[in-house]
Short mmCIF file of C-alpha atoms in Angstrom, two decimals:
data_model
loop_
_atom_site.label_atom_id
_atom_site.label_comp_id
_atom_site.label_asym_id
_atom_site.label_seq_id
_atom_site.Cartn_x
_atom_site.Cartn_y
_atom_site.Cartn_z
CA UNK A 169 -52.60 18.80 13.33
CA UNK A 170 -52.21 15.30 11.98
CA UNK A 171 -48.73 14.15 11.50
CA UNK A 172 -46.49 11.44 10.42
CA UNK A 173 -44.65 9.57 12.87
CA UNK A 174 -41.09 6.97 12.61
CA UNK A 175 -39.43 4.50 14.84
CA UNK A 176 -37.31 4.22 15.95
CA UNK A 177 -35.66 7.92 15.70
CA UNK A 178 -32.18 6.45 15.93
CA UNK A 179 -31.16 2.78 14.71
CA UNK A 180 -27.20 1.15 14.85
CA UNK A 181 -26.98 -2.28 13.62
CA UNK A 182 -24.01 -4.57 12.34
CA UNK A 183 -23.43 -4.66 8.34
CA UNK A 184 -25.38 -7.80 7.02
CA UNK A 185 -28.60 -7.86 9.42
CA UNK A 186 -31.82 -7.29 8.95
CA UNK A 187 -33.50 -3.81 9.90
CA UNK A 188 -37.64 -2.14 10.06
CA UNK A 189 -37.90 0.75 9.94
CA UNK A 190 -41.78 2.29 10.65
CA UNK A 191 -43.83 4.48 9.65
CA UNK A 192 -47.47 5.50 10.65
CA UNK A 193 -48.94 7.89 7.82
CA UNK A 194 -51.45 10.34 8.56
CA UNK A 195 -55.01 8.22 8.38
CA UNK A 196 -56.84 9.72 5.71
CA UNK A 197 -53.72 9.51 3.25
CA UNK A 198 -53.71 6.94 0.68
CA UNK A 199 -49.91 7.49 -1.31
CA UNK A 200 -47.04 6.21 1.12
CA UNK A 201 -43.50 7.23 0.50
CA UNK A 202 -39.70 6.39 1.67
CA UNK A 203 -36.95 8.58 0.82
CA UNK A 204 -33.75 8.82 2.32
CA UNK A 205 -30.59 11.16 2.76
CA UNK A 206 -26.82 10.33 3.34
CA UNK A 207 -24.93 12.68 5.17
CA UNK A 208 -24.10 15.36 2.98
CA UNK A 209 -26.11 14.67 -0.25
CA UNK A 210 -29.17 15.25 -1.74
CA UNK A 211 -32.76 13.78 -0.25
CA UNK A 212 -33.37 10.63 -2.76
CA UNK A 213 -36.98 8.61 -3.51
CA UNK A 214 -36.67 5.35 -3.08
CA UNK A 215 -40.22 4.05 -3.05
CA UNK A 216 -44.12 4.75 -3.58
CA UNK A 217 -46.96 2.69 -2.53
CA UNK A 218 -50.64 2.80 -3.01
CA UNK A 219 -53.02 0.21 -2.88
CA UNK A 220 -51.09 -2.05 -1.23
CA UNK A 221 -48.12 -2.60 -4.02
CA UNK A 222 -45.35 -0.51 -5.05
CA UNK A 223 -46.59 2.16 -7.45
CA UNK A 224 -42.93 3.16 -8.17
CA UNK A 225 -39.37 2.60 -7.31
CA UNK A 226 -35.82 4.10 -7.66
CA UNK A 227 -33.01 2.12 -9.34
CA UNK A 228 -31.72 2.21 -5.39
CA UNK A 229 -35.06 0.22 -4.48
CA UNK A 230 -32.89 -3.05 -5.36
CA UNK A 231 -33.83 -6.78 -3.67
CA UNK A 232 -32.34 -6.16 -0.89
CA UNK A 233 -35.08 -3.46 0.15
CA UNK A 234 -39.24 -4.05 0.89
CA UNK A 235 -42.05 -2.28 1.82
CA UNK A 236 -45.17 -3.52 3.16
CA UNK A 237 -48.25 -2.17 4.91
CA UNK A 238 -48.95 -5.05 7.58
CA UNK A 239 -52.16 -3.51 9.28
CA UNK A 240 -54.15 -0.36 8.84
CA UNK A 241 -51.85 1.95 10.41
CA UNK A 242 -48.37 1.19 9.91
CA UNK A 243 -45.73 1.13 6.65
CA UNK A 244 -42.81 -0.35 7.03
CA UNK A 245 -38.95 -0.38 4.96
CA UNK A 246 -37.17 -3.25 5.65
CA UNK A 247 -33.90 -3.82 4.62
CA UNK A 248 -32.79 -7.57 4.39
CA UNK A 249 -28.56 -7.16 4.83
CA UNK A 250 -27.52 -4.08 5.24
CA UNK A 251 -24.33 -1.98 3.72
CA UNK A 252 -22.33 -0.17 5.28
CA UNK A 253 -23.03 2.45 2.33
CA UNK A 254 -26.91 2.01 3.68
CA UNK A 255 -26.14 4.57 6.74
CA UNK A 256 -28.70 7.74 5.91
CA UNK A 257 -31.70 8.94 7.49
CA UNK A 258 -34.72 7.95 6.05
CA UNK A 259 -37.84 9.76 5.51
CA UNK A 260 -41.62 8.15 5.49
CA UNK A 261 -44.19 10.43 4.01
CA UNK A 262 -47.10 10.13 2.85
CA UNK A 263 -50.08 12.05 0.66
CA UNK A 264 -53.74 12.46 0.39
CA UNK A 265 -53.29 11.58 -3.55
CA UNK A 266 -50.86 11.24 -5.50
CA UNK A 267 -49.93 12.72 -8.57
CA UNK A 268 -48.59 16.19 -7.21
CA UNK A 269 -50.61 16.61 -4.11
CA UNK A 270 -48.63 17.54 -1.40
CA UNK A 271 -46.39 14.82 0.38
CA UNK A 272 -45.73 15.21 4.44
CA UNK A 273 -43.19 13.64 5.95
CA UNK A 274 -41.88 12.14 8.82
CA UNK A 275 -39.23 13.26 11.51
CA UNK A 276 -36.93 10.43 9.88
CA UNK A 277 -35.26 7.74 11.47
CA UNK A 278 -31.50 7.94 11.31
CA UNK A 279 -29.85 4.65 10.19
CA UNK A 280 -26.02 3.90 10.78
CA UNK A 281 -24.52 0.49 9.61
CA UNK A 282 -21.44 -0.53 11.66
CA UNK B 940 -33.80 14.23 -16.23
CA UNK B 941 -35.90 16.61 -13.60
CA UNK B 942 -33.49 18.33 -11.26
CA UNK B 943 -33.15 21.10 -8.82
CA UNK B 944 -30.08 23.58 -8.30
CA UNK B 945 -30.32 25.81 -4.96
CA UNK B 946 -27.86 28.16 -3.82
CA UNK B 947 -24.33 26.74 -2.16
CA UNK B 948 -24.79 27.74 1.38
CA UNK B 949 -24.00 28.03 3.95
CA UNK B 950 -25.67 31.51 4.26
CA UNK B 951 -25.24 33.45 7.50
CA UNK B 952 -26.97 36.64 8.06
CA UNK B 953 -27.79 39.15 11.05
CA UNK B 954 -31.40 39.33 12.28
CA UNK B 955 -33.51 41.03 10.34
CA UNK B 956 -32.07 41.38 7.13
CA UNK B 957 -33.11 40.50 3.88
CA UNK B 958 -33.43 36.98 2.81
CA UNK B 959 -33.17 35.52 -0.71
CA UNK B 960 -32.08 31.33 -1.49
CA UNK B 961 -32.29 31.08 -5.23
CA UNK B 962 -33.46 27.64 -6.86
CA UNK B 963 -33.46 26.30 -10.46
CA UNK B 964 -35.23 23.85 -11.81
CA UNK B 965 -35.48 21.62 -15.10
CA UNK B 966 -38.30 19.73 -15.68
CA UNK B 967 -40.29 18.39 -19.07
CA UNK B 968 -43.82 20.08 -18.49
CA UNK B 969 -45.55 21.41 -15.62
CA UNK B 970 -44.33 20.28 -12.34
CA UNK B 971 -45.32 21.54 -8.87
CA UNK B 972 -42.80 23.21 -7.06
CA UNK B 973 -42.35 23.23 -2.99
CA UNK B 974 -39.71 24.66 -0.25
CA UNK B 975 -39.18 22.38 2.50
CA UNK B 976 -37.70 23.38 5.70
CA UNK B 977 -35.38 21.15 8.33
CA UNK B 978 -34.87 22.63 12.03
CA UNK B 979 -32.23 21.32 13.92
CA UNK B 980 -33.08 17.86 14.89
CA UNK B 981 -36.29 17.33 13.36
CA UNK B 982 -37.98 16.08 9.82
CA UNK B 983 -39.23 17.55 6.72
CA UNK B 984 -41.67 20.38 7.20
CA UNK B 985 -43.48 21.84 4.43
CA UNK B 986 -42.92 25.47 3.92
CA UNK B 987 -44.80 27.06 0.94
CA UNK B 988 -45.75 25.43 -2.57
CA UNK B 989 -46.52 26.84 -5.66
CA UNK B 990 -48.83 24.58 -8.80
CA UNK B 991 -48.48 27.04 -11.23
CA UNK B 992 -47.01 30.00 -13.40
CA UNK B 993 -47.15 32.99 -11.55
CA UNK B 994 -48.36 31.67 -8.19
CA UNK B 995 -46.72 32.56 -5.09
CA UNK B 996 -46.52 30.68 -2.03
CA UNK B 997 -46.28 32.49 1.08
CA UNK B 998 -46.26 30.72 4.49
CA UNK B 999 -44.37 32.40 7.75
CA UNK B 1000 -43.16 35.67 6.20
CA UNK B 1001 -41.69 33.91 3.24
CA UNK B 1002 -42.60 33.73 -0.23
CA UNK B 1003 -41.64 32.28 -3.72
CA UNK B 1004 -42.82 33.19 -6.83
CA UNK B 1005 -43.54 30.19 -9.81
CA UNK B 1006 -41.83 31.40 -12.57
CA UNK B 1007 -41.92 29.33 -15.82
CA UNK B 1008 -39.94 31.67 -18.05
CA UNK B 1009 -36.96 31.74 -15.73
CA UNK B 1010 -37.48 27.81 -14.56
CA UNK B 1011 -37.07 29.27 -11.20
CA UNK B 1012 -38.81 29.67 -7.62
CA UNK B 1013 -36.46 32.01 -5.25
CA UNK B 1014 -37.35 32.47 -1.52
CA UNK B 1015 -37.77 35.23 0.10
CA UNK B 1016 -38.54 36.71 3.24
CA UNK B 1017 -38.11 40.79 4.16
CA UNK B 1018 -36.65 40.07 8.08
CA UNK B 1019 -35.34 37.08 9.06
CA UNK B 1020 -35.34 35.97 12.79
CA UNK B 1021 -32.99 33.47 14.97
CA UNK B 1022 -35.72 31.09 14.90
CA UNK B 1023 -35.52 30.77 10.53
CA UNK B 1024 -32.10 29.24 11.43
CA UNK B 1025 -32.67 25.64 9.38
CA UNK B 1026 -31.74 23.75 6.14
CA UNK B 1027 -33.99 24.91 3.54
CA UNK B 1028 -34.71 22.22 0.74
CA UNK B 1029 -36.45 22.98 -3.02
CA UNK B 1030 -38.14 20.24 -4.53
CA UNK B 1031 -40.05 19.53 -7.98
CA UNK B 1032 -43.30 17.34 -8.50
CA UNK B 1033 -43.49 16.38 -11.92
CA UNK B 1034 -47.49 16.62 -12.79
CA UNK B 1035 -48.81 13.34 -12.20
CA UNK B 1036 -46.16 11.35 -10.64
CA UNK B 1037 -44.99 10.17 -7.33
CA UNK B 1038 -41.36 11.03 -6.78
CA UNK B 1039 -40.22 14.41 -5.55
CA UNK B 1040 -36.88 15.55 -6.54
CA UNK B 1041 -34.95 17.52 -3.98
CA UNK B 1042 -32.04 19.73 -4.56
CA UNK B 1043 -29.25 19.96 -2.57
CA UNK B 1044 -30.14 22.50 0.55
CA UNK B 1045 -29.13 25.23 1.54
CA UNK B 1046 -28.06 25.79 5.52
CA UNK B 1047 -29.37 29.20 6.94
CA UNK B 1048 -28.22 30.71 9.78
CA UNK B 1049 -29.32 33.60 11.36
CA UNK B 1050 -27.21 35.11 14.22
CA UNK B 1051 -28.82 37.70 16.82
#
């Protein structure tokens, strides 16, 4: 069964770089997603792509966060400095359609900013 | 704003008994609603969806039932096993948008 993959699984980097985090979505899917989750709290949206361009964002989606598809396979969030308040795990998904078809996700890749 | 309320967990039961996580949702219109499931160590699995009033979603011995008149869409499954030990997440579609809205899991464990 075709799946969504992330890398890496686990990240650590020091508060103020740069991180990229990937994503392939399954092939036939058009609608990309990134969510994430800090410890403890609810699973947020943060971004949806289609077509290559954002489709929508989250008032957490601020400057310091892009996505991009570079090649036919891969999406990619990076973030350009991170927080310390950036630690989460973030989830790729991704969906045949949008607009309430079903969106499959990724194993996540945990994030912690030191 | 669209939002989801589960059940506080954590829930522990024995094998075999009777499970029910209750969710509550508020939405404007129609939205699609879904149960996601989280095993130890691993992503976001899809467990069972429901598009409509009245349809029930049934996947791996559980079910929900779409109920508009109560907002709500409990799960449910008659004998639960070790293996259902995971964080169970509800989540609302709005019709014709993008962003799924999660509530706040519930942890399930199951002890032998």
């Amino acid at each position: 069964e075709p799946e969504v993959t992330q890398t890496p699984s686990h990240q650590v980097t020091q508060m103020g770089q740069e991180v990229i985090l990937r994503c392939v979505p399954i092939s036939n899917h058009l609608y990309f997603y990134w969510y994430r989750q800090i410890l403890g709290q609810k699973v947020e949206f943060l971004v949806s792509f289609y077509n290559n361009e954002i489709s929508e964002k989250s008032e957490i989606f601020d400057d310091q966060f892009s996505v991009e598809r570079p090649d036919g396979s891969n999406f990619t969030l990076k973030i350009r400095s991170t927080k310390l308040e950036d630690s989460a795990m973030y989830f790729c998904a991704s969906s045949e359609a949008g607009g309430g078809e079903t969106q499959y996700f990724g194993p996540g890749t945990r994030l912690l900013v030191l | 704003g669209d939002s989801v309320t589960q059940m506080e967990g954590p829930v522990t039961l024995s094998e075999e008994a009777f499970l029910t996580i209750n969710c509550t949702y508020t939405a404007t219109g129609y939205p699609s609603l879904f149960w996601y499931v989280q095993y130890p160590g691993e992503g976001l699995q899809l467990l069972l969806k429901a598009t409509k009033a009245d349809d029930k979603g049934s996947n791996k011995g559980f079910e929900a039932t779409y109920r508009k008149e109560t907002t709500s869409f409990h799960l449910e499954k008659g004998s639960v096993q070790v293996s259902d030990s995971a964080v169970y997440f509800c989540a609302l579609l709005p019709r014709g948008a993008q962003k799924l809205v999660f509530g706040q899991g519930t942890r399930l464990t199951i002890n032998p």
